[in-house]
mmCIF file of C-alpha atoms and ligand atoms in Angstrom:
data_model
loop_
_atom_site.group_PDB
_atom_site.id
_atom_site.type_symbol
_atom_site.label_atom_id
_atom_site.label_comp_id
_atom_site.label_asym_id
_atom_site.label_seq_id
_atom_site.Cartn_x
_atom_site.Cartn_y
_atom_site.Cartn_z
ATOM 1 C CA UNK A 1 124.872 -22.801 -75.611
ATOM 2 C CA UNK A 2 127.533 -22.814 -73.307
ATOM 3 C CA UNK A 3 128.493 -21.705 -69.367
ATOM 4 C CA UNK A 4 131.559 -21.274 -68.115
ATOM 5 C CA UNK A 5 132.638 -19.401 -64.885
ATOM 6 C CA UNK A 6 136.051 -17.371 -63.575
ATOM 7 C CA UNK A 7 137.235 -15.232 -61.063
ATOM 8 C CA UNK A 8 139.679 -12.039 -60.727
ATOM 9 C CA UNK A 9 143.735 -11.951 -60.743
ATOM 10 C CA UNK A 10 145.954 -10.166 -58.699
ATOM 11 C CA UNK A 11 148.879 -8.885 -60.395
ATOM 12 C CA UNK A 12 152.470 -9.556 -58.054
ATOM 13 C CA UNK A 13 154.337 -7.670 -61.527
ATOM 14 C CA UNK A 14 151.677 -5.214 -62.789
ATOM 15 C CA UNK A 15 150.581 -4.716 -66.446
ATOM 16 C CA UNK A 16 150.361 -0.921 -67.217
ATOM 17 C CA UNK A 17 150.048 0.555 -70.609
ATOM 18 C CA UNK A 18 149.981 -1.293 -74.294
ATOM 19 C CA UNK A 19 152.386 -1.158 -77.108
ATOM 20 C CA UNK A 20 148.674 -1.197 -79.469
ATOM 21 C CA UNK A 21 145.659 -0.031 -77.273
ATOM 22 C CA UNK A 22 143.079 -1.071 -80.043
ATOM 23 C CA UNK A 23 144.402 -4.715 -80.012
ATOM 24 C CA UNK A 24 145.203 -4.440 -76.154
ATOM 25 C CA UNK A 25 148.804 -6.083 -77.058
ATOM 26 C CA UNK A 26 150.459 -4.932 -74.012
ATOM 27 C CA UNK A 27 154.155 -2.926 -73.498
ATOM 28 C CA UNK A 28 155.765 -5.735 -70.651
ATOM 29 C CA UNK A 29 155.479 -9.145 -69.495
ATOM 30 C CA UNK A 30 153.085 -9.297 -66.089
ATOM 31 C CA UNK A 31 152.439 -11.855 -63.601
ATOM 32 C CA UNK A 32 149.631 -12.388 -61.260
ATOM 33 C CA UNK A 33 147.729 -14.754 -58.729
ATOM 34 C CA UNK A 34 144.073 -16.686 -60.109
ATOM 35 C CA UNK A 35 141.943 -15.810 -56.962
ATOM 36 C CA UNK A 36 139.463 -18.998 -55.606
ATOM 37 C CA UNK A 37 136.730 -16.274 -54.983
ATOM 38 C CA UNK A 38 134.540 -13.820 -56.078
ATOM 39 C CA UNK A 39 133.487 -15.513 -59.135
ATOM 40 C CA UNK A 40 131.214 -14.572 -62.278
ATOM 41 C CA UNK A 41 129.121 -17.117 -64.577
ATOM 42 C CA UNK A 42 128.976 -16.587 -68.091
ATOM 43 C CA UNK A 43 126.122 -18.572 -70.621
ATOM 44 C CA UNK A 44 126.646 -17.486 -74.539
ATOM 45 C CA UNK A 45 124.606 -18.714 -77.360
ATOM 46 C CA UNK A 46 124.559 -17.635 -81.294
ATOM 47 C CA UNK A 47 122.558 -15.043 -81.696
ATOM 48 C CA UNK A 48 121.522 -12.341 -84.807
ATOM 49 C CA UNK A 49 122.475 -9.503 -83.005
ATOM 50 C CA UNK A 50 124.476 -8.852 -79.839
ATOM 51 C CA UNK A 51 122.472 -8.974 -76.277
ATOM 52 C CA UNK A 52 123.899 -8.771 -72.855
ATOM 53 C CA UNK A 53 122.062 -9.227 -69.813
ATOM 54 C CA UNK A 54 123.916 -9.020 -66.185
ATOM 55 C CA UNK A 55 122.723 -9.996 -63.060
ATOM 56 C CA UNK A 56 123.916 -8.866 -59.646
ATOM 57 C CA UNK A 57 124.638 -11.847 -56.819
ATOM 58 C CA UNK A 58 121.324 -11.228 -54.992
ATOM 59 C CA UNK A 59 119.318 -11.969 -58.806
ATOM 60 C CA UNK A 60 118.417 -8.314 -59.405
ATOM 61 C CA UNK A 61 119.267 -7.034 -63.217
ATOM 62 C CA UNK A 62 121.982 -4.721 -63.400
ATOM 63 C CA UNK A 63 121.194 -1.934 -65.955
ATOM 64 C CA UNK A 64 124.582 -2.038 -68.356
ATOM 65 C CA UNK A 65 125.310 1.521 -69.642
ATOM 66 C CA UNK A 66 125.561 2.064 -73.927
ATOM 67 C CA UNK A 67 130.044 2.087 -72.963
ATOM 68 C CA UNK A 68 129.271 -1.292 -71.598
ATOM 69 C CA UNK A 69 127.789 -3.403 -74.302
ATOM 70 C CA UNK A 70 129.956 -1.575 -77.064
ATOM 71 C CA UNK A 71 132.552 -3.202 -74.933
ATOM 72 C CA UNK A 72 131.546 -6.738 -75.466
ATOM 73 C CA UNK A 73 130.630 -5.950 -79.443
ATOM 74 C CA UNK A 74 133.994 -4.481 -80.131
ATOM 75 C CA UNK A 75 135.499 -7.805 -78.409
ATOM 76 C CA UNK A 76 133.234 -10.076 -79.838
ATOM 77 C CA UNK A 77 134.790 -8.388 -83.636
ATOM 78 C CA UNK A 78 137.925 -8.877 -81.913
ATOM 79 C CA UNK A 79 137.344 -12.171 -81.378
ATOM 80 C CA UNK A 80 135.904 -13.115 -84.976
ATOM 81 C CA UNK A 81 138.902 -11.102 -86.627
ATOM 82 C CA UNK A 82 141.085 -13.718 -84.593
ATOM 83 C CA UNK A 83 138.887 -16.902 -85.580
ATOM 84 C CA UNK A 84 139.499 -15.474 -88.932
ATOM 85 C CA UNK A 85 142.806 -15.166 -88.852
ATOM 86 C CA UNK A 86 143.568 -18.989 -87.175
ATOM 87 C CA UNK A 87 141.378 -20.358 -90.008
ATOM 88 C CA UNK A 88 138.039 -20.459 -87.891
ATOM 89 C CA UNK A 89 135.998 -17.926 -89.778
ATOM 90 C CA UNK A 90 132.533 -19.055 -89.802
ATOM 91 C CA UNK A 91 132.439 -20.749 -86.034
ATOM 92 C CA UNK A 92 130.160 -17.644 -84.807
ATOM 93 C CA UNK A 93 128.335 -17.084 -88.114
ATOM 94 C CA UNK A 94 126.544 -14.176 -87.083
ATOM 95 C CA UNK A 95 126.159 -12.927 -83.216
ATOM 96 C CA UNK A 96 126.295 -14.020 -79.639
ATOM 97 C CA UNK A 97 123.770 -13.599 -76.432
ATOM 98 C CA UNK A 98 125.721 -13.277 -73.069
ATOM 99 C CA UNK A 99 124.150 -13.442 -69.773
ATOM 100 C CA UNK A 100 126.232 -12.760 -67.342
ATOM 101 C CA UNK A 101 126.027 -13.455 -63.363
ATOM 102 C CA UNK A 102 128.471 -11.313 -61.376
ATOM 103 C CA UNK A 103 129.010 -12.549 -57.587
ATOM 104 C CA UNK A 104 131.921 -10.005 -57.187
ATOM 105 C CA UNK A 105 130.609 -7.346 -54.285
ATOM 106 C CA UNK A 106 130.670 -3.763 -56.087
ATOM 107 C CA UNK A 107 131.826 -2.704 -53.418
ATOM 108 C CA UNK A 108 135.294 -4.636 -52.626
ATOM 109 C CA UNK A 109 137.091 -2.560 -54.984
ATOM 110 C CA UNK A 110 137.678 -5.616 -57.145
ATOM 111 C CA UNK A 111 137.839 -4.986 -60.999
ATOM 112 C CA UNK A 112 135.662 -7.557 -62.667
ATOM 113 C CA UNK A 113 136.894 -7.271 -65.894
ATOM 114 C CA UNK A 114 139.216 -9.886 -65.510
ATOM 115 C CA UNK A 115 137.215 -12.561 -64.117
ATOM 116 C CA UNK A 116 134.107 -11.543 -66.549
ATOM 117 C CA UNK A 117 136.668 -11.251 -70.478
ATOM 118 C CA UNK A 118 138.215 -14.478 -68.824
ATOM 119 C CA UNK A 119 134.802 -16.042 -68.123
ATOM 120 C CA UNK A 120 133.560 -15.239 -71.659
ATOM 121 C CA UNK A 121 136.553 -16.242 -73.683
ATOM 122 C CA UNK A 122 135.735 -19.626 -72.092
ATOM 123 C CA UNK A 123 132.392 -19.795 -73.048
ATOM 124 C CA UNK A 124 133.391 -18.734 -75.917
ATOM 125 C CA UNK A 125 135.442 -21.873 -76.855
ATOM 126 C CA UNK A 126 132.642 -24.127 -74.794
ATOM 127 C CA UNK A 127 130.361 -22.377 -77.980
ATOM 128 C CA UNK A 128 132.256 -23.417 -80.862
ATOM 129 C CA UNK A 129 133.689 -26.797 -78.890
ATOM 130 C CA UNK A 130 131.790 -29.220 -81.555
ATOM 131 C CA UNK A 131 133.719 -27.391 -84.439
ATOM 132 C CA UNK A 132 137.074 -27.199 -82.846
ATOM 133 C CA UNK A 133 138.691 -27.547 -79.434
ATOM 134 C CA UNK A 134 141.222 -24.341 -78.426
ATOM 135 C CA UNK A 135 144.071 -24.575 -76.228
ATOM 136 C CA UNK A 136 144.344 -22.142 -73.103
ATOM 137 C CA UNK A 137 146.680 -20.005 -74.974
ATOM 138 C CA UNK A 138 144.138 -19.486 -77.816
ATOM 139 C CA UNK A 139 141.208 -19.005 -75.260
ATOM 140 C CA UNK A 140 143.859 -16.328 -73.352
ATOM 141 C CA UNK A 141 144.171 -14.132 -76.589
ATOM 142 C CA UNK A 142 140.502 -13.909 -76.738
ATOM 143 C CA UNK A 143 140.234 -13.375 -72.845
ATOM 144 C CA UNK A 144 142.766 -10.120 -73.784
ATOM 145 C CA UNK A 145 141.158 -8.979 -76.877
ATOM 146 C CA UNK A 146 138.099 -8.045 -73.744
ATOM 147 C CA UNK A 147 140.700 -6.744 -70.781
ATOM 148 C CA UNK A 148 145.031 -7.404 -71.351
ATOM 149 C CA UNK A 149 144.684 -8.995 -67.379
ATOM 150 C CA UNK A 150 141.882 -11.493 -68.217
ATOM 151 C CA UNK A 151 144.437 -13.882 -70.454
ATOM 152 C CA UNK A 152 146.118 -14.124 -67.057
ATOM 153 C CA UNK A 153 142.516 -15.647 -65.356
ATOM 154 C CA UNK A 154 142.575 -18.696 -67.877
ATOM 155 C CA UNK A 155 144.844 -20.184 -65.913
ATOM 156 C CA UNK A 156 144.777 -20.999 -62.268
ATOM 157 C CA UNK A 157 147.794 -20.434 -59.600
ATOM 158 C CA UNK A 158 150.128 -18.208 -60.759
ATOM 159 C CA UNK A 159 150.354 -17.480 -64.453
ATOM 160 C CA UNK A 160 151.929 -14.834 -67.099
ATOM 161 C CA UNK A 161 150.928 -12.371 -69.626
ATOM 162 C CA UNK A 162 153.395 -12.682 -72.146
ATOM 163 C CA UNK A 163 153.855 -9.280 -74.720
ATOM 164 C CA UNK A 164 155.859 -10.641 -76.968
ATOM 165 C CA UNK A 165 156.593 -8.545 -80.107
ATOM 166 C CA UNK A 166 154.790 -6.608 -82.994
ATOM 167 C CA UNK A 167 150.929 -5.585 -83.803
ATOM 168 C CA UNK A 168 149.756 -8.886 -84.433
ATOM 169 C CA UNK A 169 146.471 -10.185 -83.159
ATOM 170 C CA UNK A 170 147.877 -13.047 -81.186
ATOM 171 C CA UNK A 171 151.653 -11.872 -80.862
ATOM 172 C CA UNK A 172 150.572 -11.622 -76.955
ATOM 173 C CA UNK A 173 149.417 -14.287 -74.874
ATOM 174 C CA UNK A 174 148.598 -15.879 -71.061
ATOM 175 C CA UNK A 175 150.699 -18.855 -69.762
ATOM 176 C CA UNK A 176 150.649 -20.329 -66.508
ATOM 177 C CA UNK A 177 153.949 -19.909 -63.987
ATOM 178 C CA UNK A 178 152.645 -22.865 -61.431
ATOM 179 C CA UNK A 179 149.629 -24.491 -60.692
ATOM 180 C CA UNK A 180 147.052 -23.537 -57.548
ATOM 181 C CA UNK A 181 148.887 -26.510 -55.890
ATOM 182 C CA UNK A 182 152.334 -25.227 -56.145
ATOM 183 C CA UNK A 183 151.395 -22.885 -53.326
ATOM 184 C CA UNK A 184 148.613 -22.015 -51.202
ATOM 185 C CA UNK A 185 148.886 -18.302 -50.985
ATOM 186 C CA UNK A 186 145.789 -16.339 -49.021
ATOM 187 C CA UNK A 187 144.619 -12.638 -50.414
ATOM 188 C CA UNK A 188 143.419 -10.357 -47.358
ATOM 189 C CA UNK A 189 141.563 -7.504 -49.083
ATOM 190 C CA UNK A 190 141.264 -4.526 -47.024
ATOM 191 C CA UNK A 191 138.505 -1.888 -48.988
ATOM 192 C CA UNK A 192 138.526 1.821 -47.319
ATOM 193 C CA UNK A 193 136.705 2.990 -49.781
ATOM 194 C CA UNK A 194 133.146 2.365 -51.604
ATOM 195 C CA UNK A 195 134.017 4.960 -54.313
ATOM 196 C CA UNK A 196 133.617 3.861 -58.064
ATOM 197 C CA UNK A 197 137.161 4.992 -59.572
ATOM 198 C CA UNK A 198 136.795 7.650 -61.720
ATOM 199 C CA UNK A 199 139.519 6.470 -64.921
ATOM 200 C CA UNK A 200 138.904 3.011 -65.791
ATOM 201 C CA UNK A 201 142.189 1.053 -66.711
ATOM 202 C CA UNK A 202 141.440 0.852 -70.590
ATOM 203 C CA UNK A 203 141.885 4.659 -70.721
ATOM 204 C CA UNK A 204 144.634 4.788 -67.881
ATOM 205 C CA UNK A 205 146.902 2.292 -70.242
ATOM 206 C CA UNK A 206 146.456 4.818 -73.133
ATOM 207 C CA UNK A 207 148.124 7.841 -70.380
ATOM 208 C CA UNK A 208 151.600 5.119 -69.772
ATOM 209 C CA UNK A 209 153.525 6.405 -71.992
ATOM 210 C CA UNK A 210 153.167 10.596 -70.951
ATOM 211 C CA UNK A 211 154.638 9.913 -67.571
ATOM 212 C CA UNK A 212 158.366 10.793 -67.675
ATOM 213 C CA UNK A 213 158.825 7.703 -65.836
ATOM 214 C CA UNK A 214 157.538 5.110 -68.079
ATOM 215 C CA UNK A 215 160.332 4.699 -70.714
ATOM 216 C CA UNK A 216 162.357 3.639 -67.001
ATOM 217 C CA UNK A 217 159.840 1.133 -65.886
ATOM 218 C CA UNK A 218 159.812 -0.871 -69.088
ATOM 219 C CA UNK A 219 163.643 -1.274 -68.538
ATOM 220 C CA UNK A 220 163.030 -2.605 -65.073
ATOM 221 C CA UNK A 221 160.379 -4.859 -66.287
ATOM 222 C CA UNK A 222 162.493 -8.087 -67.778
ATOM 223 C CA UNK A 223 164.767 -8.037 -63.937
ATOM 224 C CA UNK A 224 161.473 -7.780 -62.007
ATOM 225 C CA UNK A 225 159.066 -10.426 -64.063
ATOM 226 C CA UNK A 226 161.971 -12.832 -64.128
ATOM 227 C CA UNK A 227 162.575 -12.462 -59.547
ATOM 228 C CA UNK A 228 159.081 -12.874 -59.372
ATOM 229 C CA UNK A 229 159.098 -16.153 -61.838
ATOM 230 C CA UNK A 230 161.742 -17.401 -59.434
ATOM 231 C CA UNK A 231 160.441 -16.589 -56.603
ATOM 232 C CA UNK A 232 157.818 -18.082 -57.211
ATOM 233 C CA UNK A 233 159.233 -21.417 -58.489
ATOM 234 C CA UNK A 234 161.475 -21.778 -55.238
ATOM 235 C CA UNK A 235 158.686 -20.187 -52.423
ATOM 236 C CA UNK A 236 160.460 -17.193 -51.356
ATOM 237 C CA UNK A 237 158.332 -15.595 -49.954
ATOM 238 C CA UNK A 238 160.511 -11.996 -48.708
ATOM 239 C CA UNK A 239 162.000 -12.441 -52.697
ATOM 240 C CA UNK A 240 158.661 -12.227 -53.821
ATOM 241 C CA UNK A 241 157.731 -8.889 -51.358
ATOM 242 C CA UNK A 242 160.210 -7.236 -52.190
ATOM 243 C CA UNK A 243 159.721 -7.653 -55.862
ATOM 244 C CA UNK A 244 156.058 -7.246 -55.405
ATOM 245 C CA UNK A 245 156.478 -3.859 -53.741
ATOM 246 C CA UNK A 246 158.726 -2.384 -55.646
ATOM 247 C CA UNK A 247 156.615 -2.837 -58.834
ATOM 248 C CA UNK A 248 153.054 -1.743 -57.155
ATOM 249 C CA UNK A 249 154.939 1.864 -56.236
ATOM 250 C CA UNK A 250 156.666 2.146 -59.421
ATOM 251 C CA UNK A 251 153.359 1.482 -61.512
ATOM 252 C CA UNK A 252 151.610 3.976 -59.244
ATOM 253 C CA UNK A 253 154.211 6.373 -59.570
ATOM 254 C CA UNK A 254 153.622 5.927 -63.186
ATOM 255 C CA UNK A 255 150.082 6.730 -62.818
ATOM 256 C CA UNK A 256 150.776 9.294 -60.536
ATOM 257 C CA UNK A 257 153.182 11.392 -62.898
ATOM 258 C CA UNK A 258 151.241 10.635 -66.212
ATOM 259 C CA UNK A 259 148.849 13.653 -68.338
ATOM 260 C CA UNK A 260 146.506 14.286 -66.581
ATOM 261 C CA UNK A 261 147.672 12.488 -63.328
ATOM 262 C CA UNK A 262 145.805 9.445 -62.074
ATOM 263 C CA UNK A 263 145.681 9.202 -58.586
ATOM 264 C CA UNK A 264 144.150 5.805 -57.429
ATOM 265 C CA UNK A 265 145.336 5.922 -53.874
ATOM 266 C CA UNK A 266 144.314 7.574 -51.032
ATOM 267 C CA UNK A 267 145.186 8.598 -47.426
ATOM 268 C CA UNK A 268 143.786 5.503 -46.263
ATOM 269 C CA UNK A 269 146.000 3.324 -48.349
ATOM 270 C CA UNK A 270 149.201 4.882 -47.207
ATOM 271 C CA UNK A 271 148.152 4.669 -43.639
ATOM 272 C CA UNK A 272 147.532 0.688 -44.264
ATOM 273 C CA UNK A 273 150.501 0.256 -45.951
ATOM 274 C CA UNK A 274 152.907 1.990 -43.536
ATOM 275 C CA UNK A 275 151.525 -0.038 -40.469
ATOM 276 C CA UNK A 276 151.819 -3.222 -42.450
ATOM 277 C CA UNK A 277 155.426 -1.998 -42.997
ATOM 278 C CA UNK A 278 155.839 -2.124 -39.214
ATOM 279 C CA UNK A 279 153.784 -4.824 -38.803
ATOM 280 C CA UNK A 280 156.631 -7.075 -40.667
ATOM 281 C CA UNK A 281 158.949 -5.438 -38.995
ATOM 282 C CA UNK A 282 157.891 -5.733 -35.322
ATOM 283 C CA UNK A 283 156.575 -9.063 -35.736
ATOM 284 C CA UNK A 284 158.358 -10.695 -38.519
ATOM 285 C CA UNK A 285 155.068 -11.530 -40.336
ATOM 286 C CA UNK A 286 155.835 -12.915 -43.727
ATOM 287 C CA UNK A 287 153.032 -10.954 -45.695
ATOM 288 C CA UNK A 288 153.159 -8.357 -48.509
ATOM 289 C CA UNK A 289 150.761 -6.013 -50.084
ATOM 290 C CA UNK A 290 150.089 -4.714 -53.276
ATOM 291 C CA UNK A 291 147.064 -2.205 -54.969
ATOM 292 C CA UNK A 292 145.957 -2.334 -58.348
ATOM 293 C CA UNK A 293 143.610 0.891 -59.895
ATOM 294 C CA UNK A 294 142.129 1.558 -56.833
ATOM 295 C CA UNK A 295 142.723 2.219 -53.118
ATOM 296 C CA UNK A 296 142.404 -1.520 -52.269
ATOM 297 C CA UNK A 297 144.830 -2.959 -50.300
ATOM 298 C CA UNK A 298 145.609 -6.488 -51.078
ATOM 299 C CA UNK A 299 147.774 -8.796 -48.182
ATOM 300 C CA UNK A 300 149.222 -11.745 -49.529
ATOM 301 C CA UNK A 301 150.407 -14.250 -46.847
ATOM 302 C CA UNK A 302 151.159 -17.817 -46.203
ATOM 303 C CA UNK A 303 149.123 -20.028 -44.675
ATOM 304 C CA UNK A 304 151.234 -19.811 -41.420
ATOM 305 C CA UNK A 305 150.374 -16.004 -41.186
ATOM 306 C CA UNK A 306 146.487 -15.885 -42.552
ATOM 307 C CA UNK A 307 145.321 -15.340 -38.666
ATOM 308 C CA UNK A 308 147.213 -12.445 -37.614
ATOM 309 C CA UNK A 309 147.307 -10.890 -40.844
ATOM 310 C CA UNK A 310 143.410 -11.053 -41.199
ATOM 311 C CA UNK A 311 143.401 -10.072 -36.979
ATOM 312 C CA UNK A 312 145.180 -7.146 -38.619
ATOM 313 C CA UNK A 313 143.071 -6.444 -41.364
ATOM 314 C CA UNK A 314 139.721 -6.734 -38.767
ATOM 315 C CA UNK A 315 141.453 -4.167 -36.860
ATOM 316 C CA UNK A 316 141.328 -1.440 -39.699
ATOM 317 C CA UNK A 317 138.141 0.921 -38.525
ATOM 318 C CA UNK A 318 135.745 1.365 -41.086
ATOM 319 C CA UNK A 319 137.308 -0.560 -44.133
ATOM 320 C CA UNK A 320 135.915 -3.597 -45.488
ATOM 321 C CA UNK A 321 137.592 -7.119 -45.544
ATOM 322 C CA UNK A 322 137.413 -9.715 -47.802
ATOM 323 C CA UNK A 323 139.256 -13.303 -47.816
ATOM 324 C CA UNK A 324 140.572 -15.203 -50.691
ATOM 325 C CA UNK A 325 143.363 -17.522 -51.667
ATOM 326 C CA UNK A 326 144.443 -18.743 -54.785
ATOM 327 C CA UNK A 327 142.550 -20.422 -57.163
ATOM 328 C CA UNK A 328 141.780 -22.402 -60.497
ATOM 329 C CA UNK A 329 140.825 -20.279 -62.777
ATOM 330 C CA UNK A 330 138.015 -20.304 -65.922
ATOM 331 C CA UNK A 331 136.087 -23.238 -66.634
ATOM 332 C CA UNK A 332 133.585 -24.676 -68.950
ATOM 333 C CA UNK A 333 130.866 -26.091 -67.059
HETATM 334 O O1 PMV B 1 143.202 -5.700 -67.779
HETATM 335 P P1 PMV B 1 143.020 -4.251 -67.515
HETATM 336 O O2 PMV B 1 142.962 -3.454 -68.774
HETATM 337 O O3 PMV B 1 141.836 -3.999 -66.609
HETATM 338 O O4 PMV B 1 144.310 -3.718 -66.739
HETATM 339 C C1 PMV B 1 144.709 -4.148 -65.457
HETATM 340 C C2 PMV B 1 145.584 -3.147 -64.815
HETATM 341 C C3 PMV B 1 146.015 -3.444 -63.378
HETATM 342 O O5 PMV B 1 145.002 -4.109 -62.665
HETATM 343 C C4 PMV B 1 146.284 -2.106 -62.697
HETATM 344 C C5 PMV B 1 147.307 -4.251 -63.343
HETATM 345 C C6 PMV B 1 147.206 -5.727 -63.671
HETATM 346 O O6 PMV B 1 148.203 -6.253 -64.191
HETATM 347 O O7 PMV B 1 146.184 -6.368 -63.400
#
């Protein structure tokens, strides 16, 4: 038996659409923040068949729909079909038993995925520790094999996805940028909206390629991962925002112009974005926002501007706010 526990990434350089959807290898390099907070707890044992139980943060069961659990069984054959492959064949002989404990809000717009394919691939490894120890990049290619963003989550600070080339299993891995010390970085989440989205990244990656726009973004990809590396590296933080923002619009004009469209933003979002546009202006706040699949607006700041960016976030009527900063990623506990 073994526990390990993770929480979400937010991407600064976003990672939309695959190059092989069934192995989730992705199409460009991305790189993201390891939040401290929400977390999820995972405990995996060997099992005969596969069972999956998930509990909400106040204890109650949630009910997993069919979709759900032929999730984790398609990524637990990922996973075996990589043990396989690195020589490992027999280290889960059979099946696995995951109970999962979720203490992400539903409703903070958060995707979980990351934190709970991160969380697992960890476990994972804490399972089959007395037959051999894996090293973070092995544990990230599982994490992926679950959700491409959850390799990122192995590591904490600020950390890679890394495509790399071809259709094989492992060609595609997470590596960390900087450590959660390198920087202390705070993520204001501003939520307008409770709604559940309605396409679900695995099946937005598959729509990438039919925007007219995407062939364009994967040229721009190398130029923006690498500003964003270096920004990074040397602290800049208006490098970094303007980097940052330019790759959240272009991945949502992606979406946006893809068949059928997929519109994850809403009034609410534009209004919030446009008056922390001002905001920098007027007040020359260093902060900088960014949304993922959803309407969510996340402010990253400094720790010199965490007060009056969250006094600006508690000003936005009738939206939810949540505080985080970065983190350290998935453990074995
Ligand atoms: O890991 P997935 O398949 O849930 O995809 C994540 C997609 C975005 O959140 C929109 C971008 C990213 O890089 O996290």
């Amino acid at each position: 038996m073994a526990t390990a526990r993770s929480t979400p990434n937010i991407a600064f350089i976003k990672y939309w659409g695959n190059r092989n959807n069934d192995l989730r290898l992705p199409a460009a390099d991305s790189l993201s923040m390891t939040l401290d907070t929400p977390s999820v707890e995972i405990t995996v044992d060997h099992a005969d068949t596969l069972s999956v139980q998930s509990f909400q943060a106040n204890g109650s069961e949630k009910v997993l729909q069919e979709k759900d659990i032929a999730r984790f069984q398609n990524h637990l054959d990922l996973t075996k079909e990589y043990f396989h492959q690195i020589g490992l064949a027999s280290v889960i002989s059979s099946s696995t038993s995951i109970i999962l404990r979720s203490h992400i809000p539903s409703s903070i717009g958060l995707a979980s995925s990351a934190a709970v394919f991160s969380c697992l691939a960890r476990a994972y490894a804490g399972l089959i520790k007395d037959k051999t120890n894996l090293d973070d990049e092995q544990v990230s290619i599982i994490a992926r094999l679950g959700s491409g963003s959850a390799a990122r989550s192995i590591y904490g600070g600020y950390e890679a996805l890394i495509a790399g080339e071809g259709d094989v299993i492992d060609s595609s891995y997470g590596m960390q940028v900087a450590n959660e010390k390198h920087w202390l970085l705070h993520d204001i989440i501003i939520v307008p909206t409770q709604e559940e989205k309605k396409v679900g990244s695995t099946e937005g990656h598959a729509l990438a390629w039919t925007s007219p726009y995407y062939r364009k973004r994967l040229d721009q990809m190398p130029r923006r991962q690498k500003e964003c590396w270096d920004a990074i590296m040397t602290k800049d933080f208006e490098k970094l925002q303007r980097v940052v923002e330019e790759d959240c619009w272009d991945m949502h004009n992606v979406m946006q112009t893809s068949i059928p469209p997929l519109q994850y933003l809403n009034d609410e979002t534009y209004r919030i974005t446009d008056a922390i546009e001002e905001l920098r202006e007027s007040e020359n706040i260093p902060v900088l926002y960014t949304m993922d699949a959803g309407p969510t607006v996340h402010l990253f700041c400094p720790d010199d501007a965490r007060e009056k960016v969250l006094a600006f976030a508690n000003a936005q009527k009738g939206c939810r706010i949540f505080e985080t900063k970065v983190g350290r990623g998935a453990v074995l506990l």
